[in-house]
Short mmCIF file of C-alpha atoms and ligand atoms in Angstrom, two decimals:
data_model
loop_
_atom_site.label_atom_id
_atom_site.label_comp_id
_atom_site.label_asym_id
_atom_site.label_seq_id
_atom_site.Cartn_x
_atom_site.Cartn_y
_atom_site.Cartn_z
CA MET A 14 76.50 109.24 44.92
CA SER A 15 75.98 107.94 48.68
CA ASP A 16 76.71 109.36 51.72
CA LYS A 17 78.80 107.33 52.31
CA SER A 18 80.72 108.14 49.48
CA HIS A 19 80.10 111.57 49.52
CA ALA A 20 81.85 111.66 52.97
CA GLU A 21 84.61 109.60 52.09
CA TYR A 22 85.51 111.80 49.21
CA ARG A 23 85.17 114.98 51.24
CA LYS A 24 87.28 113.26 53.75
CA ARG A 25 90.11 112.60 51.16
CA ARG A 26 89.82 116.12 49.57
CA VAL A 27 90.71 117.04 53.41
CA LYS A 28 93.07 115.05 53.64
CA ARG A 29 95.24 116.35 50.58
CA LEU A 30 94.28 119.84 50.80
CA LYS A 31 96.07 119.28 54.57
CA ARG A 32 98.55 117.80 52.93
CA MET A 33 99.15 120.93 50.52
CA ILE A 34 99.01 123.34 53.47
CA VAL A 35 101.90 121.46 55.08
CA GLY A 36 103.78 121.15 52.19
CA GLY A 37 103.73 124.52 51.34
CA ILE A 38 104.66 125.35 55.31
CA ILE A 39 107.53 123.31 55.28
CA ILE A 40 108.63 125.00 51.91
CA LEU A 41 108.29 128.57 52.86
CA ILE A 42 110.08 127.39 56.12
CA SER A 43 112.63 125.97 54.33
CA LEU A 44 113.28 128.19 51.30
CA PRO A 45 114.34 131.41 53.72
CA LEU A 46 116.40 128.91 55.81
CA ALA A 47 118.41 127.50 53.18
CA SER A 48 118.98 130.94 52.00
CA SER A 49 120.25 131.52 54.89
CA ILE A 50 122.51 128.93 55.30
CA TRP A 51 123.78 130.09 52.20
CA LEU A 52 124.26 133.55 52.84
CA VAL A 53 125.88 132.38 56.36
CA CYS A 54 128.31 130.39 53.78
CA LYS A 55 129.16 132.76 51.66
CA LEU A 56 130.13 135.19 54.04
CA HIS A 57 132.00 132.59 56.32
CA SER A 58 134.33 132.44 53.05
CA LYS A 59 134.29 136.07 52.13
CA GLU A 60 135.67 137.07 55.62
CA ASN A 61 138.54 134.12 55.14
CA GLU A 62 138.64 135.97 51.38
CA LEU A 63 139.15 139.32 53.96
CA ALA A 64 141.19 137.79 56.25
CA GLU A 65 143.69 136.88 53.99
CA ILE A 66 143.94 140.62 51.78
CA THR A 67 143.99 141.85 54.90
CA ALA A 68 147.37 139.61 55.83
CA GLN A 69 148.65 140.24 52.30
CA TYR A 70 148.09 144.20 52.85
CA MET A 71 149.86 144.34 55.76
CA ALA A 72 152.89 142.41 54.84
CA GLN A 73 153.17 144.69 51.70
CA MET A 74 152.61 147.61 54.12
CA GLN A 75 155.39 146.01 55.83
CA ILE A 76 157.72 145.54 53.01
CA MET A 77 157.24 148.87 51.88
CA ASP A 78 157.88 150.70 55.24
CA GLU A 79 161.15 148.64 55.34
CA MET A 80 161.80 149.99 51.67
CA GLN A 81 161.10 153.42 52.62
CA GLN A 82 163.49 153.22 55.49
CA ARG A 83 165.90 151.79 54.01
CA PHE A 84 165.56 154.30 51.58
CA ASP A 85 166.01 156.66 54.62
CA GLU A 86 169.23 155.82 55.65
CA GLU A 87 170.57 155.29 51.68
CA ASN A 88 169.86 159.30 51.87
CA ALA A 89 171.00 160.39 54.63
CA ALA A 90 174.60 158.30 54.10
CA THR A 91 174.45 159.95 50.65
CA GLU A 92 173.71 163.68 52.55
CA GLN A 93 176.66 163.03 55.17
CA LYS A 94 179.10 161.56 52.40
CA TYR A 95 178.46 164.56 50.07
CA GLU A 96 178.29 166.97 53.51
CA ASP A 97 182.50 165.67 54.38
CA LEU A 98 183.44 166.20 50.70
CA LEU A 99 182.14 170.04 51.01
CA LYS A 100 183.83 169.62 53.84
CA ARG A 101 187.29 168.01 52.71
CA ILE A 102 187.24 170.31 49.79
CA SER A 103 187.22 173.37 52.06
CA GLU A 104 189.55 171.95 54.78
CA GLN A 105 191.73 171.04 52.04
CA SER A 106 191.92 174.52 50.38
CA ALA A 107 192.03 176.22 53.23
CA GLU A 108 195.49 174.29 53.80
CA GLU A 109 196.73 175.05 50.68
CA SER A 110 195.67 178.61 51.35
CA VAL A 111 197.47 178.76 54.38
CA ASP A 112 200.11 176.96 53.13
CA THR A 113 200.26 179.94 50.29
CA GLU A 114 199.85 182.66 53.10
CA THR A 115 201.81 181.72 55.22
CA GLN A 116 204.72 182.41 52.38
CA GLU A 117 203.12 186.01 51.67
CA GLU A 118 205.81 188.25 53.68
CA THR A 119 203.76 191.38 51.98
CA TRP A 120 200.76 190.60 53.90
CA ASP A 121 200.21 194.41 55.43
CA GLY A 122 198.07 192.55 58.55
CA ILE A 123 194.29 193.27 56.89
CA ARG A 124 191.81 190.18 56.60
CA ARG A 125 190.23 190.71 53.42
CA VAL A 126 186.78 189.21 52.86
CA TYR A 127 184.74 189.11 49.84
CA LEU A 128 181.76 187.54 49.74
CA THR A 129 180.61 185.93 46.58
CA PHE A 130 176.85 184.53 45.35
CA ASP A 131 176.54 182.46 42.89
CA ASP A 132 173.39 181.31 40.08
CA GLY A 133 171.62 184.04 40.33
CA PRO A 134 170.30 186.45 39.62
CA SER A 135 166.88 184.68 41.26
CA ILE A 136 163.85 186.03 43.25
CA TYR A 137 165.90 187.02 46.10
CA THR A 138 168.68 189.30 44.77
CA ASP A 139 166.62 192.28 45.85
CA GLN A 140 166.81 191.43 49.20
CA ILE A 141 170.59 190.12 49.20
CA LEU A 142 170.97 194.16 48.03
CA GLU A 143 169.01 195.11 50.16
CA ILE A 144 170.99 194.05 53.33
CA LEU A 145 174.52 194.44 51.67
CA ASP A 146 173.30 198.54 51.35
CA GLU A 147 172.21 198.08 55.21
CA TYR A 148 175.46 197.22 55.92
CA ASN A 149 176.75 199.13 53.12
CA VAL A 150 178.96 196.03 52.63
CA LYS A 151 180.05 195.39 48.32
CA ALA A 152 179.79 191.37 47.34
CA THR A 153 180.70 189.58 44.03
CA PHE A 154 177.53 187.65 41.99
CA PHE A 155 178.98 185.33 40.00
CA VAL A 156 175.71 185.50 37.25
CA THR A 157 174.12 183.34 34.89
CA GLY A 158 171.74 183.65 31.64
CA GLU A 159 168.54 183.47 33.76
CA GLU A 160 166.18 184.81 30.75
CA ALA A 161 163.71 185.65 33.40
CA GLU A 162 161.64 189.52 32.18
CA THR A 163 162.26 190.32 35.68
CA ASN A 164 165.97 189.64 35.78
CA PRO A 165 167.65 192.13 33.44
CA GLU A 166 166.78 194.57 35.89
CA ARG A 167 168.74 192.44 38.63
CA TYR A 168 171.72 192.05 37.37
CA LYS A 169 172.08 195.98 36.07
CA ALA A 170 170.89 196.72 40.31
CA ILE A 171 174.14 194.55 40.99
CA VAL A 172 176.11 196.61 39.29
CA ASP A 173 174.54 199.71 40.34
CA HIS A 174 174.54 199.01 43.59
CA GLY A 175 178.87 198.72 43.54
CA HIS A 176 178.78 194.83 43.66
CA SER A 177 181.45 193.52 41.20
CA ILE A 178 179.64 190.69 38.30
CA GLY A 179 181.57 188.09 37.43
CA MET A 180 180.35 185.33 34.69
CA HIS A 181 179.35 181.55 36.03
CA SER A 182 178.42 180.20 32.38
CA TYR A 183 175.15 180.70 31.14
CA THR A 184 173.63 177.81 30.63
CA HIS A 185 175.43 176.03 34.06
CA LYS A 186 174.36 172.87 32.98
CA TYR A 187 177.14 170.94 32.86
CA SER A 188 176.64 168.32 30.12
CA GLU A 189 176.69 171.66 27.81
CA VAL A 190 179.19 173.63 29.39
CA TYR A 191 181.78 170.88 29.36
CA LYS A 192 180.78 169.04 26.95
CA ASN A 193 184.28 169.84 25.02
CA LYS A 194 186.71 173.12 24.12
CA GLU A 195 184.12 174.50 21.76
CA SER A 196 180.58 174.45 23.25
CA PHE A 197 182.64 176.12 26.92
CA ILE A 198 184.14 178.66 24.46
CA LYS A 199 180.43 179.10 22.38
CA ASP A 200 178.99 179.10 26.45
CA TYR A 201 181.73 181.80 27.76
CA THR A 202 180.81 183.80 24.87
CA LYS A 203 177.28 184.23 25.15
CA ILE A 204 177.37 184.82 28.75
CA ARG A 205 180.25 187.50 27.82
CA ASP A 206 178.23 189.26 25.24
CA TYR A 207 174.84 189.00 27.11
CA LEU A 208 176.04 190.78 30.36
CA THR A 209 178.43 193.71 28.31
CA GLN A 210 174.85 194.53 26.47
CA THR A 211 172.80 194.12 29.69
CA VAL A 212 174.90 196.13 32.02
CA GLY A 213 177.37 197.54 30.21
CA VAL A 214 180.43 196.49 31.18
CA THR A 215 182.46 193.78 30.06
CA PRO A 216 183.24 190.91 33.37
CA THR A 217 186.21 190.17 33.54
CA ILE A 218 186.00 187.43 36.48
CA TYR A 219 184.75 184.24 36.11
CA ARG A 220 183.88 180.71 38.12
CA PHE A 221 183.54 177.94 36.88
CA PRO A 222 180.38 175.89 37.22
CA GLY A 223 181.40 173.56 40.50
CA GLY A 224 184.57 175.20 40.68
CA SER A 225 187.89 175.13 38.65
CA SER A 226 188.49 171.82 40.66
CA ASN A 227 185.73 170.18 39.29
CA THR A 228 185.16 166.17 38.50
CA VAL A 229 182.59 166.02 36.42
CA SER A 230 183.45 168.25 33.58
CA ALA A 231 184.04 166.31 30.71
CA THR A 232 186.85 168.80 29.57
CA ASP A 233 190.79 168.72 31.07
CA MET A 234 190.07 172.20 33.33
CA ASP A 235 193.77 172.95 32.69
CA GLU A 236 192.98 173.82 29.21
CA LEU A 237 189.47 175.58 30.20
CA CYS A 238 191.48 177.45 33.02
CA GLU A 239 194.28 178.24 30.76
CA TYR A 240 191.22 179.33 27.74
CA ILE A 241 190.01 181.95 29.96
CA THR A 242 193.49 182.97 31.34
CA ASP A 243 194.37 184.00 27.89
CA GLU A 244 190.86 185.69 27.05
CA GLY A 245 191.81 188.16 29.72
CA VAL A 246 189.62 187.21 32.62
CA ARG A 247 190.48 186.10 36.16
CA TYR A 248 188.68 182.82 37.40
CA PHE A 249 187.88 182.64 40.72
CA ASP A 250 187.20 180.21 43.33
CA TRP A 251 186.76 180.00 47.51
CA ASN A 252 187.99 178.77 49.97
CA ILE A 253 185.43 179.12 52.22
CA SER A 254 182.20 177.45 51.40
CA SER A 255 178.66 178.18 53.54
CA GLY A 256 177.55 174.27 52.56
CA ASP A 257 174.35 176.01 51.31
CA ALA A 258 174.43 174.18 47.87
CA THR A 259 173.19 170.83 49.48
CA ARG A 260 169.95 170.11 48.34
CA TYR A 261 168.17 170.38 51.57
CA ALA A 262 167.88 173.98 53.01
CA LEU A 263 170.62 174.51 56.00
CA SER A 264 169.66 176.23 58.71
CA PRO A 265 170.60 180.17 58.94
CA ASP A 266 173.01 178.90 61.57
CA ARG A 267 174.36 176.06 60.17
CA ILE A 268 175.16 178.44 57.36
CA THR A 269 176.24 181.15 59.22
CA ALA A 270 178.88 178.79 61.29
CA ASN A 271 179.98 177.33 58.18
CA CYS A 272 181.41 180.57 56.86
CA LEU A 273 182.80 182.07 59.74
CA ASN A 274 184.09 179.04 61.68
CA SER A 275 187.41 178.85 60.03
CA LEU A 276 187.85 182.97 59.09
CA GLU A 277 190.83 183.71 60.98
CA ASN A 278 192.47 180.85 59.39
CA TYR A 279 193.02 183.46 55.86
CA HIS A 280 194.37 186.80 54.94
CA THR A 281 192.03 186.14 51.87
CA ALA A 282 188.97 184.52 52.50
CA VAL A 283 186.63 183.70 49.14
CA ILE A 284 183.00 182.83 50.62
CA LEU A 285 180.92 180.68 48.40
CA LEU A 286 177.04 181.67 48.99
CA HIS A 287 174.11 181.16 46.48
CA ASP A 288 171.56 183.83 45.00
CA THR A 289 168.66 181.05 43.74
CA GLY A 290 165.12 180.95 44.47
CA THR A 291 165.64 177.22 46.87
CA LYS A 292 167.99 178.74 49.43
CA TYR A 293 166.12 181.35 51.22
CA THR A 294 167.95 180.50 54.27
CA THR A 295 170.94 181.65 53.17
CA VAL A 296 169.22 185.49 52.74
CA GLN A 297 168.15 184.61 56.42
CA ALA A 298 172.06 184.01 57.54
CA LEU A 299 173.49 186.77 55.23
CA PRO A 300 172.74 189.67 58.32
CA SER A 301 174.58 187.77 60.99
CA ILE A 302 177.66 186.43 58.66
CA ILE A 303 178.38 190.30 57.95
CA GLU A 304 177.88 191.08 61.74
CA GLY A 305 179.88 188.22 62.48
CA ILE A 306 182.60 189.25 59.99
CA ILE A 307 182.67 192.80 61.17
CA GLU A 308 183.33 192.11 64.40
CA MET A 309 186.80 190.74 63.59
CA ASP A 310 189.61 192.66 64.09
CA ASP A 311 191.80 193.80 60.91
CA THR A 312 189.11 192.11 58.73
CA GLN A 313 187.31 194.20 55.60
CA ILE A 314 184.37 193.02 53.32
CA LEU A 315 184.83 193.75 50.13
CA PRO A 316 184.05 193.08 46.11
CA ILE A 317 186.18 191.57 44.24
CA THR A 318 188.22 193.49 41.71
CA ASP A 319 191.67 193.26 38.82
CA ASP A 320 193.82 193.30 42.37
CA THR A 321 192.25 191.12 44.40
CA VAL A 322 194.42 187.92 45.02
CA ALA A 323 193.03 184.98 43.11
CA VAL A 324 191.49 182.37 45.16
CA GLN A 325 191.72 178.93 42.91
CA HIS A 326 192.06 174.99 42.89
CA ARG A 327 193.78 174.89 39.97
CA LYS A 328 196.06 178.06 39.73
CA SER A 329 196.31 179.33 36.80
CA LYS A 330 199.27 179.54 34.84
CA GLU A 331 199.32 183.41 35.71
CA ILE A 332 199.56 182.49 38.98
CA GLU A 333 202.24 179.89 39.31
ZN1 ZN B 1830 176.78 177.42 40.37
#
């Protein structure tokens, strides 16, 4: 090879090498650049997606907020309706009682108040008994068949403390108690026998679940009232409701006010209270209820006995 051609060959090699290096540099630069551009584009589209999802989420949250608000409003309206209904029933029975009482010429001038506790025994029975003892007051417990282990003692305690015990059905399930006359008799017999066995006395008073004027019974209430009366048992409703049966616990002040507000309209006042595990505010209200009654002139708090004037929403034949 001549010097000339050797030089040319070297020149070409250098040139090729240069091209390769430049090409390599271009590739090295453009690869990350391209992937960066791709990433930026991708990020942008993801951002759009995210914005869309956020917008959808916000819209759904708003719908849920609106639904919740509507639900709360409807709930409040239902609660209000229920309270109004209770108030109306209480007022109605108040009017009826006042009506009958104004005809009573034999009234001896003593107002008789009967505190009645439904649905027990419960975890609060012991506390209720303690408070009643503190004020030396006797009350009436319309109990159901509570099978918890500690409860047989509580039925006995009610009687041992000198209070009256009455029946309030065994199951307290409207669908069972009021299904038909046979199932009512079955339930009635069960609570009567259970109490006879547990406390050693057969009770002679009964309170219908929901009262004798309840509108949920699938059986004619007149028929059931007649059955109970024929059994030699007297049923008692109430003319003053503490309002403590509402789903949300009322404040002790409210319960006390409900019990005392219309008390002076009555010669015979039967106050409806509840002894259940969800009614602690009733226990808290009890001392001020008792104090409020004790402060009234010519007023006595008594347990329901066979001599008590029956307060009934639906009058039994015996009373008519
Ligand atoms: Zn009840």
